Every structure is written in structure tokens, then in C-alpha cells.
PDB file of C-alpha atoms and ligand atoms in Angstrom:
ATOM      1  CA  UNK A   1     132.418 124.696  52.688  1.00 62.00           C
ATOM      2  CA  UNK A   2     134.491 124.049  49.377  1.00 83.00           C
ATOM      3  CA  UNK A   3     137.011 127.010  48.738  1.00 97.00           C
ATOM      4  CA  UNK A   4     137.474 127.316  44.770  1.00 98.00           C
ATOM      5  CA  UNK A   5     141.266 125.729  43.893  1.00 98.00           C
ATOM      6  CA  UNK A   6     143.873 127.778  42.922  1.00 98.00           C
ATOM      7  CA  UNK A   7     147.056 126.981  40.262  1.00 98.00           C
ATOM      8  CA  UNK A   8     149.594 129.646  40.333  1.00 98.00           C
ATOM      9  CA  UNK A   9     152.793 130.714  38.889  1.00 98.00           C
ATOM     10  CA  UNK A  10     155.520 133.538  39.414  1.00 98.00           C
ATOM     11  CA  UNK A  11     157.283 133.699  36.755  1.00 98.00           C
ATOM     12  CA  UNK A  12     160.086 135.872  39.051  1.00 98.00           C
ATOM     13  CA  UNK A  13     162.750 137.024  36.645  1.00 98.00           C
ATOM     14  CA  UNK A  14     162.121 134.913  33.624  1.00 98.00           C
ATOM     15  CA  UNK A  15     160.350 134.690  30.168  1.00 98.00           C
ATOM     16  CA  UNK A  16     161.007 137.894  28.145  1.00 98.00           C
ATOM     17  CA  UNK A  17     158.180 139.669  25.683  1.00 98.00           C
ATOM     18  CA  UNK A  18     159.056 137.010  23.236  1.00 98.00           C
ATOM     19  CA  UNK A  19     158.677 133.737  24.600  1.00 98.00           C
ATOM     20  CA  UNK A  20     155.385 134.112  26.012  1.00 98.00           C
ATOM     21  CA  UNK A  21     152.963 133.486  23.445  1.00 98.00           C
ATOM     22  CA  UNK A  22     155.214 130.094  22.502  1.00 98.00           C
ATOM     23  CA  UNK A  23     154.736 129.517  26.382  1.00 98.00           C
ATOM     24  CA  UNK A  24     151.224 130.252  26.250  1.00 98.00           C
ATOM     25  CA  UNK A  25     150.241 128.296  22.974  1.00 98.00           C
ATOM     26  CA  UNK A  26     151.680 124.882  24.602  1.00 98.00           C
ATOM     27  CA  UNK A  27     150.322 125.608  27.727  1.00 98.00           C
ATOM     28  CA  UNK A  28     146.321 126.154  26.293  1.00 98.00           C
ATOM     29  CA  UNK A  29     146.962 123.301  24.151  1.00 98.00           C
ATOM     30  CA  UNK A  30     147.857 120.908  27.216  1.00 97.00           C
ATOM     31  CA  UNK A  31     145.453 122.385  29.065  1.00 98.00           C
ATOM     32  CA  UNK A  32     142.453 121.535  26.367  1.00 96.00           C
ATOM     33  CA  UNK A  33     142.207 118.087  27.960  1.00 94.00           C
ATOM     34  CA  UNK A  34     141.492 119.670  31.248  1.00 97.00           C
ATOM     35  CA  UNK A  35     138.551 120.829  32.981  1.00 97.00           C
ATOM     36  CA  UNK A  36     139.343 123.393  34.610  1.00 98.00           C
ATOM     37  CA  UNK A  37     136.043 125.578  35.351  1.00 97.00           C
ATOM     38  CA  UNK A  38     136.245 125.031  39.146  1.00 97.00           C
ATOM     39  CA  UNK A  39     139.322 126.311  39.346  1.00 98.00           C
ATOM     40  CA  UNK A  40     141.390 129.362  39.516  1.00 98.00           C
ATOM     41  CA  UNK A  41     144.488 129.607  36.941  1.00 98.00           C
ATOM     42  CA  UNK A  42     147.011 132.169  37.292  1.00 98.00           C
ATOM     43  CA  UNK A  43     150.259 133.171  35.905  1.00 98.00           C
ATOM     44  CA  UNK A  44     152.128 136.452  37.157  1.00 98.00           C
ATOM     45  CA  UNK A  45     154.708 137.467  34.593  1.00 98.00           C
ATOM     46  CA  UNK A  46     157.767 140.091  34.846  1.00 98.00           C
ATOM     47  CA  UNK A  47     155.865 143.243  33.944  1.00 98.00           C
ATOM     48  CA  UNK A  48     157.551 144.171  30.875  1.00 98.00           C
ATOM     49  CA  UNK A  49     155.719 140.421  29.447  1.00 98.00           C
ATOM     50  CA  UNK A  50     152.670 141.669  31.056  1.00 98.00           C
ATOM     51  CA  UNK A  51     151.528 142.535  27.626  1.00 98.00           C
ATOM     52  CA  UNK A  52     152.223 140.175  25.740  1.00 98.00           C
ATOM     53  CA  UNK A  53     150.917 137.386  28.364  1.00 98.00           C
ATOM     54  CA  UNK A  54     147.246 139.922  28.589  1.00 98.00           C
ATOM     55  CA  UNK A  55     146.798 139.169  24.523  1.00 98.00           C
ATOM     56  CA  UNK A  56     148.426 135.481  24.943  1.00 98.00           C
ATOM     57  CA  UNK A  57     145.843 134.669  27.597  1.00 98.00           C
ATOM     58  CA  UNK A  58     142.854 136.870  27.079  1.00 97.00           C
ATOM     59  CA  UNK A  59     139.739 135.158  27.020  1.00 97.00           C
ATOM     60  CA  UNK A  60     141.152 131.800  28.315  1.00 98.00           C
ATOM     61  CA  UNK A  61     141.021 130.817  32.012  1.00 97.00           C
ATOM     62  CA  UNK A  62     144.586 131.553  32.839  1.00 98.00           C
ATOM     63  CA  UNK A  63     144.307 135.102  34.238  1.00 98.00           C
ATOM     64  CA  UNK A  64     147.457 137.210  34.710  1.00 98.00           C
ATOM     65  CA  UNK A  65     149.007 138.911  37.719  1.00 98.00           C
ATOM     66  CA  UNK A  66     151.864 141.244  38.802  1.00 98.00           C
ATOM     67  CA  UNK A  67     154.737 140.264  40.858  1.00 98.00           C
ATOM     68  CA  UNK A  68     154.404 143.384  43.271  1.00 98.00           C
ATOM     69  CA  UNK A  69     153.045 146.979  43.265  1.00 98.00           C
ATOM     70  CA  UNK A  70     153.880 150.091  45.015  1.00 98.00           C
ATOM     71  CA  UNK A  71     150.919 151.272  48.008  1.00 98.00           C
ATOM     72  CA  UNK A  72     150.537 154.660  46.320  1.00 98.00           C
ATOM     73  CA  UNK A  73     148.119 155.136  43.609  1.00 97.00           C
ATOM     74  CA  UNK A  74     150.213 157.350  41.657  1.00 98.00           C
ATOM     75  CA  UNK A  75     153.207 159.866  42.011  1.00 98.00           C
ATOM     76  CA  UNK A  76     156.951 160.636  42.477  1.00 98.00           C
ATOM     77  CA  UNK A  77     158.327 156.891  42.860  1.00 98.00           C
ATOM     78  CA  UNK A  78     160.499 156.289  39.927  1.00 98.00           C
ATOM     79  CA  UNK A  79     161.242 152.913  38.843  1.00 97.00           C
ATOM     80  CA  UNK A  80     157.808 151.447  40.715  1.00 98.00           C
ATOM     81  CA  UNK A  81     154.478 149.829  39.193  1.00 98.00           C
ATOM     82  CA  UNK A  82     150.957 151.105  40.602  1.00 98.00           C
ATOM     83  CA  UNK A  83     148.059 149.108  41.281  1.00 98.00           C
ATOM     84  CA  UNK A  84     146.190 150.748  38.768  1.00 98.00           C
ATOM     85  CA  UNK A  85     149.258 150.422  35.964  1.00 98.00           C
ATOM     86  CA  UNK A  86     148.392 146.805  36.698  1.00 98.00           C
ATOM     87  CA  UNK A  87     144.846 146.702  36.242  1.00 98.00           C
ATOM     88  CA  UNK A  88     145.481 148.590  32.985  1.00 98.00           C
ATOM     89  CA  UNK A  89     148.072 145.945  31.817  1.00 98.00           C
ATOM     90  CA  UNK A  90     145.301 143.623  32.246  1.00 98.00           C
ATOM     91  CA  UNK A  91     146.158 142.112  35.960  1.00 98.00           C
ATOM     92  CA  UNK A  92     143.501 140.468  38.209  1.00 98.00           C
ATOM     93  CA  UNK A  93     146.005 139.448  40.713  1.00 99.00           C
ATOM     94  CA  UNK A  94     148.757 140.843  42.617  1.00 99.00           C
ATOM     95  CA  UNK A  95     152.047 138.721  44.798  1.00 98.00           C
ATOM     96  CA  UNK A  96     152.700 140.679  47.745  1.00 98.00           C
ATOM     97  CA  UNK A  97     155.378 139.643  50.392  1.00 98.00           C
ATOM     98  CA  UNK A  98     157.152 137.317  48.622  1.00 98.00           C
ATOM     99  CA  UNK A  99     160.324 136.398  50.724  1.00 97.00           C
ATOM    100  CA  UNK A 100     162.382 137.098  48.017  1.00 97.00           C
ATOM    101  CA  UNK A 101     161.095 140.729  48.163  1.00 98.00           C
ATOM    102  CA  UNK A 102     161.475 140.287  51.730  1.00 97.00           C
ATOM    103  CA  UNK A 103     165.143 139.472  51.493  1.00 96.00           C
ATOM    104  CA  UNK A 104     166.699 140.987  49.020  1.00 97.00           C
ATOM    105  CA  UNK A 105     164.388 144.288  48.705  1.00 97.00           C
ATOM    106  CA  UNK A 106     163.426 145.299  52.396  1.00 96.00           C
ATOM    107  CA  UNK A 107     159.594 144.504  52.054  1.00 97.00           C
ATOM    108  CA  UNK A 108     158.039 144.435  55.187  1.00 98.00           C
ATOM    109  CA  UNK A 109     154.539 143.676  56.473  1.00 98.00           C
ATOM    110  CA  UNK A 110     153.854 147.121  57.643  1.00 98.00           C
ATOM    111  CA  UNK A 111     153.847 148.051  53.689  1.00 98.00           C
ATOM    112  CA  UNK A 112     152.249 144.922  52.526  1.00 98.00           C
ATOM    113  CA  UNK A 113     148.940 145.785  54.724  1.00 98.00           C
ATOM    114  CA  UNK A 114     148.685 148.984  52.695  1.00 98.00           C
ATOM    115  CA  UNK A 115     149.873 147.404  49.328  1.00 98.00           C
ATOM    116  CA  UNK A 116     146.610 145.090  50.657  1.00 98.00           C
ATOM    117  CA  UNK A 117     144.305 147.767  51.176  1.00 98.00           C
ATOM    118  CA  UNK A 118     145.307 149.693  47.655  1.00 98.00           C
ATOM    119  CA  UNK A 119     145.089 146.373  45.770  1.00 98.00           C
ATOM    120  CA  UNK A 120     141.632 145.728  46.979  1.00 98.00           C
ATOM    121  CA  UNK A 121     140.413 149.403  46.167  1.00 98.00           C
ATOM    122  CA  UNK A 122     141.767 149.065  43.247  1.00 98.00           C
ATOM    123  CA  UNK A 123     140.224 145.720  42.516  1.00 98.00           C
ATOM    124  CA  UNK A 124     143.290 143.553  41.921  1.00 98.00           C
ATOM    125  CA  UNK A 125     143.256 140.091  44.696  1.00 98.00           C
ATOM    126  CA  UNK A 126     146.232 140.311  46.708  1.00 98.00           C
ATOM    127  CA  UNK A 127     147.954 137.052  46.888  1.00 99.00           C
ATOM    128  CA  UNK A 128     149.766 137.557  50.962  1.00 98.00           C
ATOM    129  CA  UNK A 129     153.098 135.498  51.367  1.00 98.00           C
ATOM    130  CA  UNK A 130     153.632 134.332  54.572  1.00 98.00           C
ATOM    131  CA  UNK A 131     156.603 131.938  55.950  1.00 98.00           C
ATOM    132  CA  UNK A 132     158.788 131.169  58.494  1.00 98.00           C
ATOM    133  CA  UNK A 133     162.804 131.487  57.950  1.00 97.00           C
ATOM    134  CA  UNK A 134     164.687 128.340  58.523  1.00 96.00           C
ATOM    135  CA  UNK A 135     165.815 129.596  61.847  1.00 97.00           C
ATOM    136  CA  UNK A 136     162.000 129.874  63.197  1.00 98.00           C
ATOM    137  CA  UNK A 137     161.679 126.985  62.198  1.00 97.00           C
ATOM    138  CA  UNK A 138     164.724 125.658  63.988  1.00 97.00           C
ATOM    139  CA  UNK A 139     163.408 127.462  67.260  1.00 98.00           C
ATOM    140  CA  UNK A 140     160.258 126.545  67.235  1.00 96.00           C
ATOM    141  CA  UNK A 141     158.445 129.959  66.716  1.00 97.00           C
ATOM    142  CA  UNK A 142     156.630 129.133  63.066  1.00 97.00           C
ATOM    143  CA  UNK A 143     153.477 129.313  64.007  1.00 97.00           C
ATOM    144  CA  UNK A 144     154.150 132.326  66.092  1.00 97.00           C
ATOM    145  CA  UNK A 145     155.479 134.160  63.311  1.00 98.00           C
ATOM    146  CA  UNK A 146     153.063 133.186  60.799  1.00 98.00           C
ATOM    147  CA  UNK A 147     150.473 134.859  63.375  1.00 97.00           C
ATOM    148  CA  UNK A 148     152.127 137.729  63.459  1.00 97.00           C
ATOM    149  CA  UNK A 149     152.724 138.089  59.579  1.00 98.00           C
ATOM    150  CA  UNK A 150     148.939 137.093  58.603  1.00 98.00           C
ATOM    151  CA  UNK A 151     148.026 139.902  61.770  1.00 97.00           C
ATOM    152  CA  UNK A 152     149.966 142.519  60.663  1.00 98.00           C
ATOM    153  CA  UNK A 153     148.901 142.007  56.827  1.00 98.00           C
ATOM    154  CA  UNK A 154     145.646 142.125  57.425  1.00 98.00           C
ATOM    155  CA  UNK A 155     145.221 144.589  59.969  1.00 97.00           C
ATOM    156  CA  UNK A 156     142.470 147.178  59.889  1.00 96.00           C
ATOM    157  CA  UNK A 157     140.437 144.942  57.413  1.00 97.00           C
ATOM    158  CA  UNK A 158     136.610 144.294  57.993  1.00 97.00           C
ATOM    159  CA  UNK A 159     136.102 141.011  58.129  1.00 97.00           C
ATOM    160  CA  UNK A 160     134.084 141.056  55.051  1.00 97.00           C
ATOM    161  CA  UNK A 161     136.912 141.559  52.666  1.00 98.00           C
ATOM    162  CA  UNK A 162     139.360 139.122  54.019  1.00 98.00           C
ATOM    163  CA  UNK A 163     138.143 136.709  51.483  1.00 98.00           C
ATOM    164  CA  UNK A 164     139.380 138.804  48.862  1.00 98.00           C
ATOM    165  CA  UNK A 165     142.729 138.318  50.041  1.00 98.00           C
ATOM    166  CA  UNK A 166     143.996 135.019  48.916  1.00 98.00           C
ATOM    167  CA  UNK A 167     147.260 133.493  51.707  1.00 98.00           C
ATOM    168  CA  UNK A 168     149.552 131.892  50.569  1.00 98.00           C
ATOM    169  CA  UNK A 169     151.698 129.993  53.179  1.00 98.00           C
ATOM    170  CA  UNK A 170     155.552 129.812  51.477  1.00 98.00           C
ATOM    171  CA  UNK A 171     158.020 128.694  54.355  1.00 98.00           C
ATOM    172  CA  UNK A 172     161.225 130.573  53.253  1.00 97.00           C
ATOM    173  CA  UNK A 173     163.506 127.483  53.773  1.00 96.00           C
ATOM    174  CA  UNK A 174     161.625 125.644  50.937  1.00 96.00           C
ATOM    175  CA  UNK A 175     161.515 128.214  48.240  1.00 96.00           C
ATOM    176  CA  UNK A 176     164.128 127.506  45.227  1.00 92.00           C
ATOM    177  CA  UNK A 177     165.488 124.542  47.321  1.00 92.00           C
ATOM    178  CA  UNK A 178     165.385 121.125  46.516  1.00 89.00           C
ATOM    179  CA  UNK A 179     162.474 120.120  48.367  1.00 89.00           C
ATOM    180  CA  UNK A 180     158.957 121.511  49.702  1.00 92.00           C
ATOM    181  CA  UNK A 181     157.910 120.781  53.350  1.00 95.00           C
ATOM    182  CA  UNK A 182     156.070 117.587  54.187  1.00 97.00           C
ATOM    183  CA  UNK A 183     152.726 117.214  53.555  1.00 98.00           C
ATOM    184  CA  UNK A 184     152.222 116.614  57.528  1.00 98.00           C
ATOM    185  CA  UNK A 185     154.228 119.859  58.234  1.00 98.00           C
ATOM    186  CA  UNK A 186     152.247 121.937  55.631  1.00 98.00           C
ATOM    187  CA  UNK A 187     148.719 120.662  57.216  1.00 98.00           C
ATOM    188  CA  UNK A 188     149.873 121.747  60.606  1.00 98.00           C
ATOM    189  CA  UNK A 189     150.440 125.369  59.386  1.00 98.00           C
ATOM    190  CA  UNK A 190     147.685 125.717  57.313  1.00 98.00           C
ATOM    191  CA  UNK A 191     145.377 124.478  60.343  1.00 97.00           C
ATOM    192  CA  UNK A 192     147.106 127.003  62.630  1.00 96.00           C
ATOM    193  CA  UNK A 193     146.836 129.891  60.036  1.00 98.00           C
ATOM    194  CA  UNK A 194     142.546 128.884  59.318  1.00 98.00           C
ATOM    195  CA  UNK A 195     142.489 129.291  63.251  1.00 97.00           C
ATOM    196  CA  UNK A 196     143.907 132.357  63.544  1.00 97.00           C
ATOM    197  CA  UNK A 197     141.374 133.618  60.819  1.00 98.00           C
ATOM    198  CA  UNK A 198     138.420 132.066  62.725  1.00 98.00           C
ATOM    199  CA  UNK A 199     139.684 133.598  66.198  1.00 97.00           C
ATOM    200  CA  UNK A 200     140.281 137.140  64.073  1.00 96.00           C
ATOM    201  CA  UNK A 201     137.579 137.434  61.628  1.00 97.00           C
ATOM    202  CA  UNK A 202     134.981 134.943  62.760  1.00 97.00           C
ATOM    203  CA  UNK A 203     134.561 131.222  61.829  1.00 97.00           C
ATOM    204  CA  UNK A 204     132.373 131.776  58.272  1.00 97.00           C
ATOM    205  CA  UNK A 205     135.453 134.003  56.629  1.00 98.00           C
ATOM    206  CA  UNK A 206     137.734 131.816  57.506  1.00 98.00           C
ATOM    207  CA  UNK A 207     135.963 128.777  55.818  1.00 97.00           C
ATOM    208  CA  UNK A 208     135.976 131.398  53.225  1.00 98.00           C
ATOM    209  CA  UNK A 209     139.601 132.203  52.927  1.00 98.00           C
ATOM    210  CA  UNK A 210     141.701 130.411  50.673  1.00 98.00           C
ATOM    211  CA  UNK A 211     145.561 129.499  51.595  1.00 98.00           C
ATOM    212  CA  UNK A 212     147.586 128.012  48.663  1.00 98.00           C
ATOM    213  CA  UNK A 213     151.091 126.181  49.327  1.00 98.00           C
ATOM    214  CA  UNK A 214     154.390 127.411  47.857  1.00 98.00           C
ATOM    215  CA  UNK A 215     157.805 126.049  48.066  1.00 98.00           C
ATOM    216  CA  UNK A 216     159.240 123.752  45.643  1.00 97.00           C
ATOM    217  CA  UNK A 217     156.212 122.325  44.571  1.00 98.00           C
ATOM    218  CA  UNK A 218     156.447 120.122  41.565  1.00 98.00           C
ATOM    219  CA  UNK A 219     154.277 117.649  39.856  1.00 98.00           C
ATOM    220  CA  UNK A 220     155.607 114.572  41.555  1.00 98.00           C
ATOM    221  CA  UNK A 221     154.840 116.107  45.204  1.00 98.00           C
ATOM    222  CA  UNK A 222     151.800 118.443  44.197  1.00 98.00           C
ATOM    223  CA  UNK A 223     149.135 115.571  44.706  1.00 98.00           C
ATOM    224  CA  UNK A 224     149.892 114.929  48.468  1.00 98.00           C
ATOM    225  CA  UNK A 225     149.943 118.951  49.144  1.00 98.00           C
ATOM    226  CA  UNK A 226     146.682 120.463  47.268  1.00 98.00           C
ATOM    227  CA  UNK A 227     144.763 116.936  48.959  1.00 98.00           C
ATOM    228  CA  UNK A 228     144.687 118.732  52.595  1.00 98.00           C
ATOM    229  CA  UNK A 229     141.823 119.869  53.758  1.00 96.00           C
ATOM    230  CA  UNK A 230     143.364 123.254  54.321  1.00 97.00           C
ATOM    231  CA  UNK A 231     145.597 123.541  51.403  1.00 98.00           C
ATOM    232  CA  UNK A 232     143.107 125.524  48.305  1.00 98.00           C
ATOM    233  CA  UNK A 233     145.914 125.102  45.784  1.00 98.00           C
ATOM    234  CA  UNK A 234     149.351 125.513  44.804  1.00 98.00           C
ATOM    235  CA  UNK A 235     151.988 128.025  43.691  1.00 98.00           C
ATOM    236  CA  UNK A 236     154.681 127.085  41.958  1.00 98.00           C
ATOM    237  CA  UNK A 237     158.494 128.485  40.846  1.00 98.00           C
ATOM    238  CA  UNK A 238     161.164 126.313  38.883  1.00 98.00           C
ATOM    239  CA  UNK A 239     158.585 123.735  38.097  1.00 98.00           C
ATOM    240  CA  UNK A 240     155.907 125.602  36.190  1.00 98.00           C
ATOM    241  CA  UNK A 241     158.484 127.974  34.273  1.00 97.00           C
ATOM    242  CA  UNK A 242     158.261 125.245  31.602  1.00 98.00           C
ATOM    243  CA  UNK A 243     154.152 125.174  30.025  1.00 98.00           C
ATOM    244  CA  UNK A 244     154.051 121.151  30.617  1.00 98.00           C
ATOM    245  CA  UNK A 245     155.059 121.126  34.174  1.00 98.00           C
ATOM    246  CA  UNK A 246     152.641 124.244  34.449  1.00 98.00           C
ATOM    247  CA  UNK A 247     150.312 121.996  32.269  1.00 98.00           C
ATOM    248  CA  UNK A 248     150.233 118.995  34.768  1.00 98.00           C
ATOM    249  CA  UNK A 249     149.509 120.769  38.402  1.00 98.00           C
ATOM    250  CA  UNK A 250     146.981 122.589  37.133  1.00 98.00           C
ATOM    251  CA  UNK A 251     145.538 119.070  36.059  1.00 98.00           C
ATOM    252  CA  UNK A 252     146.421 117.952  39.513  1.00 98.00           C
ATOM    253  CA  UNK A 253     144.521 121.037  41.123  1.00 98.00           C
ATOM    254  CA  UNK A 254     141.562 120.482  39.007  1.00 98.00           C
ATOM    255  CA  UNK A 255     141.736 116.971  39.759  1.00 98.00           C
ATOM    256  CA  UNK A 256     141.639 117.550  43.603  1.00 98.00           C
ATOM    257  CA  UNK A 257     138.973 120.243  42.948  1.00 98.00           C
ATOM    258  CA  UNK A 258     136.734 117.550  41.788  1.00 97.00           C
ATOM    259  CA  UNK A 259     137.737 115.133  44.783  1.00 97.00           C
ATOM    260  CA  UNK A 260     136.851 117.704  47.838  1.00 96.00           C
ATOM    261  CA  UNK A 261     133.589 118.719  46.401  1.00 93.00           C
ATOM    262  CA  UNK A 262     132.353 115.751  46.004  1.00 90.00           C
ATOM    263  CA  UNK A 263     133.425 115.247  49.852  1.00 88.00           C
ATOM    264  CA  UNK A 264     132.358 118.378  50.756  1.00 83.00           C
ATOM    265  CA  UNK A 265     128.601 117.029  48.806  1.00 79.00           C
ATOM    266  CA  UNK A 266     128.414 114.633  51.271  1.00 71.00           C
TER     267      UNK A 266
HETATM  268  P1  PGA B 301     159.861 127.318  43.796  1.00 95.69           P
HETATM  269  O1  PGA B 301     159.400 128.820  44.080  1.00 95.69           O
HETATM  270  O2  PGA B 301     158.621 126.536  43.409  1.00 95.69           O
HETATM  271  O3  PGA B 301     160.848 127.436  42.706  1.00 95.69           O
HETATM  272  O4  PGA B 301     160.445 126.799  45.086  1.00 95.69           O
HETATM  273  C1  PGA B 301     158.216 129.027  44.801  1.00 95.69           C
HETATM  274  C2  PGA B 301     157.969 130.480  45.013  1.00 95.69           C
HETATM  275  O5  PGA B 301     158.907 131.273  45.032  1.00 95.69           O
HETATM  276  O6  PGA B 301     156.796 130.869  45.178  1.00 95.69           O
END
């Protein structure tokens, strides 16, 4: 079963209306040189740049994305983005859960699983973050909590749509730090997180499924990490904020795109 690669990048807090199209022009240009029809391409902007990154990227593969969205289609919730606002900015894609929401903003998984369902009736694919403090980690309980996040996430959802939901496993001690887990580490969790989609949903959605790795991710490490079996791409911070370091994991991803179908051919 080949999953289709994903590149990704939040842009968090950074790249106003203006530099996008600059970002966008050297990114396309790099980008010429790459084949990247067997892959996904994303890039989720601050909203206000939404915009200007629909008209920089229309009609290329890089598709756009939002950083969040409120569960409620529309209404009394000043200061919040709906799933629809998104679509009409031009959004395929939608970051839920990221820890930094989780932190600093009091996200929680409970609102994430309907953020999930609105998304998906809506027709945006919700990207799920889900990672274990450095403390679990310390203790022992990762794969216990990464259970419970993916559970509670995706709660209530047939088994048919899970697919739409794309994972993406970002342990919270590696995000904005100075270096991503190991390649072993990450292929543990991923494994654990593909079973627990099997035992849930049934074997043929979890082959289905695809779980990206975040967390410090740059070009240097990127090869190692989107080369596991269970790791269907990358998402990337600091080191894709700049076009050319966006430029060269996307190469990688399209790279290892090529190398696992050819295994999966076999
Ligand atoms: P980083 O961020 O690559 O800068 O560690 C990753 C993320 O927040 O998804």
C-alpha cells in the first residue's frame, strides 16, 4: 500500500501580505527542477497572507492551508476564523492541535474532534497534531498518550473518513528546539500510532492513513525521517520559513516518494 507523500509548512507567526509572492516566486522556481506529481505540497500561512499566498500559489501544486479554525460554522465568536472563511480564502487544509495551540491557547482534544468533524463537512483535510510532552516522555507514557490523543480526536468517526484526516505525530519536546527525535524513536511511534488505527478502524484504513513527522525537521535530517516505512512525509517550522530550505525537503519527499513505490511495486 503506498500512502501519497506529504511536504508541509506552518508558517506560525511569520511572512506578512507582502513577502509572500517574493517567497512564492523563489520557491516555484526551485521547485521547477522537481517532480513533484506524487506528492502532496502544502504551505499554511497566517491568515491575513492567506490571500495573497491563494493568488501566489493558485494553479501550482503547493496548496494552502489555515493554521486553525473555530468548530462552529458561523456566529458570535469574535476574533475567530470558520471553516468555511477558510475554504473561501482558498484553503484545502487545516492544522489542528498544534502544541503550541495546546500550550499557550488552551486547545484541547475534546474541541479538536469537533474542529475534525466541521473541517471534513466542510471539505477542508484536517491535519491532527499529536505528541508527547517531554515529561511523558521522561515517564515512559508516550505511546499511551499518543493513544489517547489520536482516540479522542477521532472519536465518533466512521471508519471510512479517517483517511481524510491526515496525523501528524509532533513530540512537543522537539518542536522549535534544536533537534528532532531519532529516526529509531520516530519509527517506534509511528508503528504504535498505525496499530492503534488498525485495532480502531480496521487494518485497510490504516494502510490508508497518512502520519507525517514534525519537530525540527530540516534538510540535513529530513532524508533519514520521510525513509520509514511509517513516516508519509514531513512538516516543517524554522527550516522551511526560508523558500530554499522549503525548496529542498520537498525534493527530499519527492525523492523518497519515488523510492517506496518502487518498493511497494515489488
Ligand atoms: P520546527 O516546528 O520545525 O521549527 O521545530 C515544527 C512545528 O511546529 O510543526
Amino acid at each position: 500500500m503506498t500512502r501519497r507523500l506529504m511536504a508541509g509548512t506552518g508558517w506560525k507567526m511569520n511572512l506578512r501580505t507582502g513577502e509572500v509572492a517574493g517567497y512564492a516566486a523563489r520557491l516555484l522556481e526551485q521547485l521547477h527542477a522537481v517532480d513533484t506529481s506524487a506528492i502532496d505540497v502544502f504551505v499554511l500561512p497566517p491568515y491575513t497572507s492567506l490571500g495573497a499566498a491563494a493568488t501566489a500559489f493558485g494553479g501550482t501544486p503547493v496548496a494552502i492551508g489555515g493554521q486553525n479554525m473555530h468548530w462552529e460554522e458561523q456566529g458570535a465568536w469574535t476574533g475567530e476564523i470558520s471553516a468555511p472563511m477558510l475554504l473561501d480564502a482558498g484553503c484545502r487544509y487545516v492544522e489542528l492541535a498544534h502544541s503550541e495551540r495546546l500550550q499557550h491557547f488552551g486547545e484541547t482534544y475534546e474541541r479538536v474532534r469537533s474542529k475534525v468533524d466541521r473541517a471534513l463537512a466542510t471539505g477542508l483535510t484536517p491535519i491532527v497534531c499529536l505528541g508527547e510532552t517531554a515529561e511523558d516522555r521522561r515517564e515512559g507514557r508516550s505511546d499511551a498518550v499518543l493513544a489517547s490523543q489520536a482516540a479522542t480526536a477521532l472519536a465518533g468517526q466512521p471508519a471510512q473518513r479517517v483517511p481524510d484526516v491526515v496525523l501528524a505525530y509532533e513530540p512537543r519536546w522537539a518542536i522549535g528546539s534544536s533537534e528532532a527525535a531519532s529516526p529509531d524513536y520516530v519509527a517506534a511511534r509511528h508503528t504504535t500510532l498505525r496499530a492503534l488505527l488498525s485495532e480502531r478502524f480496521g487494518t485497510e484504513v490504516a494502510g490508508r492513513t497518512r502520519i507525517l513527522y514534525g519537530g525540527s525537521v530540516t534538510p540535513d535530517n529530513g532524508p533519514a525521517l520521510v525513509a520509514l516505512d511509517d513516516v508519509d512525509g514531513l512538516f516543517v517550522g524554522r527550516a522551511a520559513w526560508h523558500p530554499d530550505g522549503f525548496a529542498r525537503i520537498v525534493a527530499e519527499v519527492a525523492a523518497a516518494a519515488q523510492v517506496k513505490s518502487r518498493r511497494s511495486d515489488r
